[in-house]
Amino acid sequence: MILAVGRRIRGHTTAIVSIAVTSVWMTALAAEHQWWVSALFVGYAGVVPLTTILS
């Protein structure tokens, strides 16, 4: 059971990271922080593609 969960997570790493990036910048936007646009750009232009390359 635990091995199946690990395989499922490894198979969807990019989607999980994308959801995490989205939740970070949307939370910052809702909290009216000024850095939410930076989080959006860095997340989608840097973190998600890097995750795709490394996974």
mmCIF file of N, CA and C in Angstrom:
data_model
loop_
_atom_site.group_PDB
_atom_site.id
_atom_site.type_symbol
_atom_site.label_atom_id
_atom_site.label_comp_id
_atom_site.label_asym_id
_atom_site.label_seq_id
_atom_site.Cartn_x
_atom_site.Cartn_y
_atom_site.Cartn_z
ATOM 1 N N MET A 1 0.824 -1.194 0.000
ATOM 2 C CA MET A 1 0.000 0.000 0.000
ATOM 3 C C MET A 1 0.869 1.260 0.000
ATOM 4 N N ILE A 2 1.866 1.301 0.870
ATOM 5 C CA ILE A 2 2.729 2.480 0.945
ATOM 6 C C ILE A 2 3.535 2.636 -0.343
ATOM 7 N N LEU A 3 3.971 1.531 -0.925
ATOM 8 C CA LEU A 3 4.713 1.607 -2.183
ATOM 9 C C LEU A 3 3.838 2.138 -3.307
ATOM 10 N N ALA A 4 2.571 1.770 -3.307
ATOM 11 C CA ALA A 4 1.655 2.265 -4.344
ATOM 12 C C ALA A 4 1.462 3.773 -4.221
ATOM 13 N N VAL A 5 1.389 4.271 -3.003
ATOM 14 C CA VAL A 5 1.247 5.716 -2.792
ATOM 15 C C VAL A 5 2.501 6.438 -3.267
ATOM 16 N N GLY A 6 3.656 5.891 -2.980
ATOM 17 C CA GLY A 6 4.912 6.493 -3.432
ATOM 18 C C GLY A 6 5.016 6.548 -4.942
ATOM 19 N N ARG A 7 4.586 5.496 -5.613
ATOM 20 C CA ARG A 7 4.597 5.494 -7.079
ATOM 21 C C ARG A 7 3.631 6.517 -7.638
ATOM 22 N N ARG A 8 2.485 6.617 -7.000
ATOM 23 C CA ARG A 8 1.483 7.576 -7.470
ATOM 24 C C ARG A 8 1.980 9.009 -7.310
ATOM 25 N N ILE A 9 2.633 9.294 -6.192
ATOM 26 C CA ILE A 9 3.184 10.638 -5.963
ATOM 27 C C ILE A 9 4.295 10.925 -6.970
ATOM 28 N N ARG A 10 5.189 9.963 -7.195
ATOM 29 C CA ARG A 10 6.269 10.163 -8.160
ATOM 30 C C ARG A 10 5.739 10.370 -9.569
ATOM 31 N N GLY A 11 4.632 9.752 -9.888
ATOM 32 C CA GLY A 11 4.058 9.897 -11.214
ATOM 33 C C GLY A 11 3.379 11.234 -11.445
ATOM 34 N N HIS A 12 3.034 11.914 -10.373
ATOM 35 C CA HIS A 12 2.310 13.183 -10.479
ATOM 36 C C HIS A 12 3.046 14.323 -9.786
ATOM 37 N N THR A 13 4.354 14.271 -9.771
ATOM 38 C CA THR A 13 5.157 15.270 -9.069
ATOM 39 C C THR A 13 4.927 16.675 -9.607
ATOM 40 N N THR A 14 4.891 16.824 -10.908
ATOM 41 C CA THR A 14 4.706 18.149 -11.506
ATOM 42 C C THR A 14 3.346 18.727 -11.144
ATOM 43 N N ALA A 15 2.321 17.905 -11.155
ATOM 44 C CA ALA A 15 0.983 18.380 -10.794
ATOM 45 C C ALA A 15 0.922 18.797 -9.331
ATOM 46 N N ILE A 16 1.564 18.043 -8.464
ATOM 47 C CA ILE A 16 1.574 18.371 -7.037
ATOM 48 C C ILE A 16 2.310 19.682 -6.799
ATOM 49 N N VAL A 17 3.454 19.862 -7.450
ATOM 50 C CA VAL A 17 4.214 21.108 -7.299
ATOM 51 C C VAL A 17 3.432 22.280 -7.873
ATOM 52 N N SER A 18 2.754 22.068 -8.975
ATOM 53 C CA SER A 18 1.945 23.127 -9.578
ATOM 54 C C SER A 18 0.822 23.564 -8.644
ATOM 55 N N ILE A 19 0.176 22.613 -7.996
ATOM 56 C CA ILE A 19 -0.871 22.944 -7.026
ATOM 57 C C ILE A 19 -0.282 23.691 -5.835
ATOM 58 N N ALA A 20 0.908 23.284 -5.385
ATOM 59 C CA ALA A 20 1.557 23.975 -4.269
ATOM 60 C C ALA A 20 1.912 25.408 -4.636
ATOM 61 N N VAL A 21 2.449 25.614 -5.838
ATOM 62 C CA VAL A 21 2.787 26.967 -6.294
ATOM 63 C C VAL A 21 1.529 27.822 -6.371
ATOM 64 N N THR A 22 0.462 27.257 -6.925
ATOM 65 C CA THR A 22 -0.797 27.996 -7.034
ATOM 66 C C THR A 22 -1.330 28.373 -5.662
ATOM 67 N N SER A 23 -1.273 27.451 -4.714
ATOM 68 C CA SER A 23 -1.789 27.758 -3.378
ATOM 69 C C SER A 23 -0.950 28.820 -2.678
ATOM 70 N N VAL A 24 0.362 28.840 -2.922
ATOM 71 C CA VAL A 24 1.214 29.863 -2.299
ATOM 72 C C VAL A 24 0.871 31.246 -2.819
ATOM 73 N N TRP A 25 0.802 31.414 -4.153
ATOM 74 C CA TRP A 25 0.555 32.765 -4.661
ATOM 75 C C TRP A 25 -0.884 33.197 -4.436
ATOM 76 N N MET A 26 -1.830 32.263 -4.446
ATOM 77 C CA MET A 26 -3.218 32.660 -4.182
ATOM 78 C C MET A 26 -3.423 33.048 -2.718
ATOM 79 N N THR A 27 -2.726 32.368 -1.813
ATOM 80 C CA THR A 27 -2.786 32.741 -0.400
ATOM 81 C C THR A 27 -2.173 34.116 -0.190
ATOM 82 N N ALA A 28 -1.052 34.377 -0.857
ATOM 83 C CA ALA A 28 -0.422 35.697 -0.757
ATOM 84 C C ALA A 28 -1.324 36.778 -1.339
ATOM 85 N N LEU A 29 -2.004 36.484 -2.428
ATOM 86 C CA LEU A 29 -2.933 37.439 -3.028
ATOM 87 C C LEU A 29 -4.100 37.723 -2.089
ATOM 88 N N ALA A 30 -4.655 36.680 -1.490
ATOM 89 C CA ALA A 30 -5.781 36.855 -0.572
ATOM 90 C C ALA A 30 -5.378 37.625 0.679
ATOM 91 N N ALA A 31 -4.118 37.454 1.101
ATOM 92 C CA ALA A 31 -3.620 38.161 2.281
ATOM 93 C C ALA A 31 -3.105 39.554 1.937
ATOM 94 N N GLU A 32 -3.238 39.941 0.674
ATOM 95 C CA GLU A 32 -2.841 41.257 0.176
ATOM 96 C C GLU A 32 -1.346 41.545 0.336
ATOM 97 N N HIS A 33 -0.533 40.508 0.154
ATOM 98 C CA HIS A 33 0.914 40.702 0.128
ATOM 99 C C HIS A 33 1.319 41.190 -1.256
ATOM 100 N N GLN A 34 2.372 41.978 -1.306
ATOM 101 C CA GLN A 34 2.807 42.546 -2.573
ATOM 102 C C GLN A 34 3.643 41.576 -3.410
ATOM 103 N N TRP A 35 4.111 40.494 -2.830
ATOM 104 C CA TRP A 35 5.007 39.588 -3.532
ATOM 105 C C TRP A 35 4.285 38.444 -4.234
ATOM 106 N N TRP A 36 2.969 38.495 -4.310
ATOM 107 C CA TRP A 36 2.246 37.381 -4.913
ATOM 108 C C TRP A 36 2.561 37.233 -6.403
ATOM 109 N N VAL A 37 2.790 38.357 -7.104
ATOM 110 C CA VAL A 37 3.120 38.277 -8.530
ATOM 111 C C VAL A 37 4.493 37.632 -8.712
ATOM 112 N N SER A 38 5.428 37.971 -7.843
ATOM 113 C CA SER A 38 6.758 37.352 -7.906
ATOM 114 C C SER A 38 6.673 35.849 -7.659
ATOM 115 N N ALA A 39 5.854 35.456 -6.695
ATOM 116 C CA ALA A 39 5.678 34.029 -6.419
ATOM 117 C C ALA A 39 5.068 33.315 -7.618
ATOM 118 N N LEU A 40 4.140 33.970 -8.293
ATOM 119 C CA LEU A 40 3.520 33.397 -9.479
ATOM 120 C C LEU A 40 4.556 33.188 -10.580
ATOM 121 N N PHE A 41 5.326 34.236 -10.883
ATOM 122 C CA PHE A 41 6.316 34.139 -11.959
ATOM 123 C C PHE A 41 7.429 33.147 -11.632
ATOM 124 N N VAL A 42 7.980 33.236 -10.435
ATOM 125 C CA VAL A 42 9.071 32.328 -10.057
ATOM 126 C C VAL A 42 8.569 30.888 -10.017
ATOM 127 N N GLY A 43 7.369 30.703 -9.504
ATOM 128 C CA GLY A 43 6.818 29.351 -9.418
ATOM 129 C C GLY A 43 6.589 28.712 -10.764
ATOM 130 N N TYR A 44 5.907 29.430 -11.650
ATOM 131 C CA TYR A 44 5.557 28.852 -12.948
ATOM 132 C C TYR A 44 6.684 28.916 -13.966
ATOM 133 N N ALA A 45 7.578 29.877 -13.843
ATOM 134 C CA ALA A 45 8.679 29.981 -14.801
ATOM 135 C C ALA A 45 9.931 29.253 -14.326
ATOM 136 N N GLY A 46 10.023 28.959 -13.032
ATOM 137 C CA GLY A 46 11.226 28.329 -12.508
ATOM 138 C C GLY A 46 10.997 26.998 -11.815
ATOM 139 N N VAL A 47 10.136 26.988 -10.824
ATOM 140 C CA VAL A 47 9.978 25.804 -9.984
ATOM 141 C C VAL A 47 9.295 24.661 -10.737
ATOM 142 N N VAL A 48 8.193 24.943 -11.410
ATOM 143 C CA VAL A 48 7.466 23.878 -12.114
ATOM 144 C C VAL A 48 8.295 23.286 -13.260
ATOM 145 N N PRO A 49 8.923 24.100 -14.123
ATOM 146 C CA PRO A 49 9.759 23.489 -15.172
ATOM 147 C C PRO A 49 10.958 22.714 -14.614
ATOM 148 N N LEU A 50 11.552 23.221 -13.547
ATOM 149 C CA LEU A 50 12.673 22.515 -12.934
ATOM 150 C C LEU A 50 12.218 21.169 -12.380
ATOM 151 N N THR A 51 11.049 21.142 -11.777
ATOM 152 C CA THR A 51 10.494 19.885 -11.276
ATOM 153 C C THR A 51 10.245 18.907 -12.415
ATOM 154 N N THR A 52 9.741 19.416 -13.527
ATOM 155 C CA THR A 52 9.493 18.560 -14.689
ATOM 156 C C THR A 52 10.794 17.973 -15.225
ATOM 157 N N ILE A 53 11.830 18.787 -15.281
ATOM 158 C CA ILE A 53 13.119 18.311 -15.785
ATOM 159 C C ILE A 53 13.718 17.266 -14.847
ATOM 160 N N LEU A 54 13.629 17.493 -13.552
ATOM 161 C CA LEU A 54 14.267 16.601 -12.585
ATOM 162 C C LEU A 54 13.474 15.336 -12.288
ATOM 163 N N SER A 55 12.190 15.333 -12.599
ATOM 164 C CA SER A 55 11.397 14.134 -12.273
ATOM 165 C C SER A 55 11.331 13.158 -13.417
#
